Coordinates of C-alpha atoms in Angstrom, one line a residue:
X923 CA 97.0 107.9 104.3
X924 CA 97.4 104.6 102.2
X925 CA 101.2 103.8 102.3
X926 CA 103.5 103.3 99.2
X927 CA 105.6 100.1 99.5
X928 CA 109.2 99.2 98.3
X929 CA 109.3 95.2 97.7
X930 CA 112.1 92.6 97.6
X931 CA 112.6 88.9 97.4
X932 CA 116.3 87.1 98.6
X933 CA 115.7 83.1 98.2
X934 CA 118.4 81.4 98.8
X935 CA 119.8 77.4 98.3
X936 CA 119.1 78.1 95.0
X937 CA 121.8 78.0 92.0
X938 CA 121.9 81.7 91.2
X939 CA 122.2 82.0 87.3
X940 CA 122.8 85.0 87.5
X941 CA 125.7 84.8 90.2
X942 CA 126.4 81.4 89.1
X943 CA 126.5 80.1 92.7
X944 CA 124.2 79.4 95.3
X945 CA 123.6 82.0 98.0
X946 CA 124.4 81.9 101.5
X947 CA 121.6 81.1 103.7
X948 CA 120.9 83.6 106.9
X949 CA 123.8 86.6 105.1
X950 CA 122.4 89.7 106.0
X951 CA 124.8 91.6 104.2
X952 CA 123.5 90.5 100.4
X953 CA 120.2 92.8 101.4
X954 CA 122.1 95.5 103.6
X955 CA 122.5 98.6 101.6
X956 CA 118.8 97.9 99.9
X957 CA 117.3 97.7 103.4
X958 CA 119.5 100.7 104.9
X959 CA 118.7 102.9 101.5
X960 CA 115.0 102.3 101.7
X961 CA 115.0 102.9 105.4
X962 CA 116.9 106.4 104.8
X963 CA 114.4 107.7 102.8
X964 CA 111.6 107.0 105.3
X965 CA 109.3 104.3 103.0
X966 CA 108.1 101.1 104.0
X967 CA 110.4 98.2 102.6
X968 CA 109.8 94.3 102.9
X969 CA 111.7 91.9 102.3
X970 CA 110.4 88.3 101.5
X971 CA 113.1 85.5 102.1
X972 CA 113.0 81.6 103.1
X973 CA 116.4 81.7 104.9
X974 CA 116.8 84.6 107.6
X975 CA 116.7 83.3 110.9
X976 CA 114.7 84.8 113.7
X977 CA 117.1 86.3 115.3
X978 CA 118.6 88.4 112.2
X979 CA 114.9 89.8 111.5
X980 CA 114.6 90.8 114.9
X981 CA 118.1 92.7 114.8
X982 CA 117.7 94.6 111.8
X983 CA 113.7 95.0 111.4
X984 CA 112.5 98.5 112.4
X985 CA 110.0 101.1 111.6
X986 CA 110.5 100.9 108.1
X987 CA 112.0 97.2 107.4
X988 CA 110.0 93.9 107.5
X989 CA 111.1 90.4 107.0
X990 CA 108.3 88.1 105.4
X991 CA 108.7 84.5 105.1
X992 CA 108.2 82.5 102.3
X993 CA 108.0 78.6 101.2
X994 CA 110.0 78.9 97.9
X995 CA 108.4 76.3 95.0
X996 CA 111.5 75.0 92.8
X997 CA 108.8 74.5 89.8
X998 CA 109.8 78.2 89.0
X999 CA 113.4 80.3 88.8
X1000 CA 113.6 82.3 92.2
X1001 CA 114.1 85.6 89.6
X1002 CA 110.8 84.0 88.2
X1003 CA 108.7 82.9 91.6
X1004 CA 109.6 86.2 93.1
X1005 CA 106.3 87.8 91.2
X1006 CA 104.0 85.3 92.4
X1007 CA 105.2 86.3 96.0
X1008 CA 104.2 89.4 95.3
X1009 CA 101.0 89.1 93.4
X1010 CA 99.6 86.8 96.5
X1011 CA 101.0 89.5 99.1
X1012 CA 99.3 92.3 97.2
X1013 CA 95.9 90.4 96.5
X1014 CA 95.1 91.4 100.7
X1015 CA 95.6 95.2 100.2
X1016 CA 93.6 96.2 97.1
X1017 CA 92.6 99.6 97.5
X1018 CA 94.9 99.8 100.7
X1019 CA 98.2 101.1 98.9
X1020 CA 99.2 103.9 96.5
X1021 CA 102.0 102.7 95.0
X1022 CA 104.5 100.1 94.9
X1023 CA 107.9 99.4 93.4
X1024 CA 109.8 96.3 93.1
X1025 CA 113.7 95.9 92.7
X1026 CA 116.3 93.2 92.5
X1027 CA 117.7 93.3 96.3
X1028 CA 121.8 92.4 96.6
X1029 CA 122.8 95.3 93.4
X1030 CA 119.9 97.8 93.8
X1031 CA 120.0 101.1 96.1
X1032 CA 117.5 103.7 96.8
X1033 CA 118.7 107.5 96.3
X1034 CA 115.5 109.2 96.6
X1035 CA 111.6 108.8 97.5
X1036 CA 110.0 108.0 93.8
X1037 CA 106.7 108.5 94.9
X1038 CA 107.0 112.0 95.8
X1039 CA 108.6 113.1 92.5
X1040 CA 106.4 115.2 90.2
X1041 CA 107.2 112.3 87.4
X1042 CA 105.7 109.8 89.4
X1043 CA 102.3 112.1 90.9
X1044 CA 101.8 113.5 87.4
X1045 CA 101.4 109.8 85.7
X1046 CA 99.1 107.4 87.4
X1047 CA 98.3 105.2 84.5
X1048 CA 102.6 105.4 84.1
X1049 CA 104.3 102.1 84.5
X1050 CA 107.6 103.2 85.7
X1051 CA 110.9 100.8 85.1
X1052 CA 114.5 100.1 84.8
X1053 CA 116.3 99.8 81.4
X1054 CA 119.8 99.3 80.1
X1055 CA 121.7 101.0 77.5
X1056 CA 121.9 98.4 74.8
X1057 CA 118.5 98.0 72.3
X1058 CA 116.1 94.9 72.7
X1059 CA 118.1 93.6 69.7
X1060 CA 121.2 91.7 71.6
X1061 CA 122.5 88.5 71.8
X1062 CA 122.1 88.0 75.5
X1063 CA 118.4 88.8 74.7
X1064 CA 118.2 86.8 71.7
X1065 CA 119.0 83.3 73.8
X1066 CA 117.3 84.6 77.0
X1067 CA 114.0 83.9 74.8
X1068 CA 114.5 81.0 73.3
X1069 CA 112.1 78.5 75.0
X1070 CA 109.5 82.1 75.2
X1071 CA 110.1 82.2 71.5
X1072 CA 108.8 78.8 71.0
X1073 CA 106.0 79.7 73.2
X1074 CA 104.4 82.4 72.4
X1075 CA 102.6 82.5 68.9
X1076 CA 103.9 86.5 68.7
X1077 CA 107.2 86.5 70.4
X1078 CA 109.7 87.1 67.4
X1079 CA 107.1 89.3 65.7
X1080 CA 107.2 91.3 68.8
X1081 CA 111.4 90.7 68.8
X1082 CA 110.9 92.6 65.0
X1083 CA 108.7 95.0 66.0
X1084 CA 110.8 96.5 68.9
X1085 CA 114.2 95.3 67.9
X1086 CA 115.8 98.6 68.3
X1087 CA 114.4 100.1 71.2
X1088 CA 115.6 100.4 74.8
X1089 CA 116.1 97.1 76.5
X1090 CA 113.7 97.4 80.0
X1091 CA 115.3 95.8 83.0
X1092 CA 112.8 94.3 85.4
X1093 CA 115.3 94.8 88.6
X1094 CA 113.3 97.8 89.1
X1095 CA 110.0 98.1 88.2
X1096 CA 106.6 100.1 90.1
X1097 CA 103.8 102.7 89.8
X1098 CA 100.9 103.7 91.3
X1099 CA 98.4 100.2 92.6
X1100 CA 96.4 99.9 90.0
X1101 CA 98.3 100.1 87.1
X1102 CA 101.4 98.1 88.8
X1103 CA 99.3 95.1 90.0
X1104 CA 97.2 94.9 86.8
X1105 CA 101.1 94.5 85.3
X1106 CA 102.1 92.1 88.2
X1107 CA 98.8 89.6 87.4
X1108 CA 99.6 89.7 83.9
X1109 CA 103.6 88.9 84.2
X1110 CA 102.1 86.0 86.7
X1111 CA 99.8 84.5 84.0
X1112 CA 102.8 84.8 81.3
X1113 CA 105.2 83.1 83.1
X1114 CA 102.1 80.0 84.8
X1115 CA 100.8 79.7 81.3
X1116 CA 104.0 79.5 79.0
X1117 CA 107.3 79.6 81.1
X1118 CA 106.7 76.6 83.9
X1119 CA 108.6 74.1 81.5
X1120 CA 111.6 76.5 80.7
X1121 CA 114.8 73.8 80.8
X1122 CA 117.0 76.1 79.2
X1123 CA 119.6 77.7 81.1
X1124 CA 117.9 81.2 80.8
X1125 CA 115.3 82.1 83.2
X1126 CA 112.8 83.7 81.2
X1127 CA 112.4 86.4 83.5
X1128 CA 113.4 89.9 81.2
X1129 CA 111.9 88.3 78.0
X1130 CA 108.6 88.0 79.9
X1131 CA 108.8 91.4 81.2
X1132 CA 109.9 93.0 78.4
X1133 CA 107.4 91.0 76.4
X1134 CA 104.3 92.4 78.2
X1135 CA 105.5 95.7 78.8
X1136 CA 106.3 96.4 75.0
X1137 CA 103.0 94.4 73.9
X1138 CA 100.7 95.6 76.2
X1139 CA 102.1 98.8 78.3
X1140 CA 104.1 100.5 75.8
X1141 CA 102.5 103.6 75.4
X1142 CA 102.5 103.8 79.3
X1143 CA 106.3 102.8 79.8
X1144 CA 108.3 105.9 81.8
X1145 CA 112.1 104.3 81.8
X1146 CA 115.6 105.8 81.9
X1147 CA 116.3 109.2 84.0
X1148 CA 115.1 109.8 86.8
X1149 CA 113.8 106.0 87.3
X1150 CA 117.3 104.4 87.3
X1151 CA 120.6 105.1 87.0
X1152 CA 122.8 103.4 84.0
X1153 CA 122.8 99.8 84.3
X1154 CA 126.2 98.3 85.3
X1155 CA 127.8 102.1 85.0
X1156 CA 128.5 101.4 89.5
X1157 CA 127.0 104.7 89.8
X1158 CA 127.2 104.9 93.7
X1159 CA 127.4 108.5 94.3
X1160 CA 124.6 109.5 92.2
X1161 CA 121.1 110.9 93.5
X1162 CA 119.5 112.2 90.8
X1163 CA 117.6 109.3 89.8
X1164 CA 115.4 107.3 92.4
X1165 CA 117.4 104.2 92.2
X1166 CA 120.5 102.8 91.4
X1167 CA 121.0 99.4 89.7
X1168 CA 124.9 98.7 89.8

């Protein structure tokens, strides 16, 4: 049977923006409870990452958890580069997996397998992803886009358009192959054709994605309950949704 995968990247040496510090090289603990949560549920997670030693792969690697190595290339944001990372890992397996998530690594948790949930078997052509209880319309969101803005011919038509739906949060975003890497190529192009000379403080990162999913996946979207828990709500305890983003 083709396997589904859960992916994540953890680059470190890198000013965090979102953190605002740079990440400890070799700290297994930022990537702990993702690893332990994926492995409890019995799925294949990997984790891509240009500063675990040898020795802390071969502790905590096991039937479930693999450590890929990556070069990281500074001409992109590590929340940015992180899809390319992907889209070159998944170019080997076409028509070798079923389905594939994504997910921020040090603040996201599995509670239960996604791909086995009636949601996710019922909707292959779903493209199934994190959101946050605030409207596209924000001010975080509004300055987040400004270099995309003066980008992309459409941008603040598409800012009109959807000002007052949900905000989609790329921490956690999957489906089944198909659908997922045809997104993944897509988000690769955005960010290689219009993104690469970003010099504002913002990454780029959920304008881009909610960009493309709005534009060109909206009437495909599957967000909220049971994909992800309330953002920032520390909903630890909670299984009903299949993962848990703060």
């Amino acid at each position: 049977m083709k396997p589904h995968l859960v992916l994540a990247c953890h680059i470190t040496g890198v000013y965090d923006v979102n953190r605002n510090m740079t990440l400890a090289d070799d700290s297994y603990e930022l990537v702990r409870a993702w690893a332990e949560s994926v492995a409890e549920a019995k799925l294949k997670g990997i984790i891509f990452h240009n500063s675990f030693s040898e020795e802390t792969c071969a502790r905590y690697q096991n039937a479930y958890i693999s450590f890929v190595r990556i070069t990281y290339n500074p001409a992109f944001n590590p929340n940015v580069y992180r899809y390319f990372v992907y889209r070159d890992f998944l170019a080997q397996y076409k028509g070798a997996i079923q389905g594939v998530f994504v997910t921020d690594v040090s603040d996201v948790t599995l509670a239960q397998n996604p791909f086995i949930h009636p949601l996710f078997t019922a909707n292959p052509g779903a493209l199934f992803c994190g959101d946050e209880p605030k409207t596209l319309h924000n001010d975080w969101m509004l300055a987040h886009a400004e270099h995309l803005r003066g980008q992309i011919s459409d941008y603040s038509a598409y800012e009109a358009r959807f000002a007052s739906e949900s905000l989609l949060n790329c921490g956690v975003f999957g489906g089944a192959f198909p659908v997922f890497y045809d997104f993944l190529q897509q988000l690769c192009a955005l960010h290689s054709t219009y993104n690469h000379s970003n010099t504002t403080a913002y990454t780029g990162d959920m304008g881009a994605f909610n960009y493309l999913a709005r534009t060109r996946f909206n009437a495909q979207l599957q967000h909220g309950v049971p994909v992800n828990t309330i953002f920032k709500a520390y909903e630890h305890e909670r299984m009903d949704c299949w993962f848990r983003h703060k």
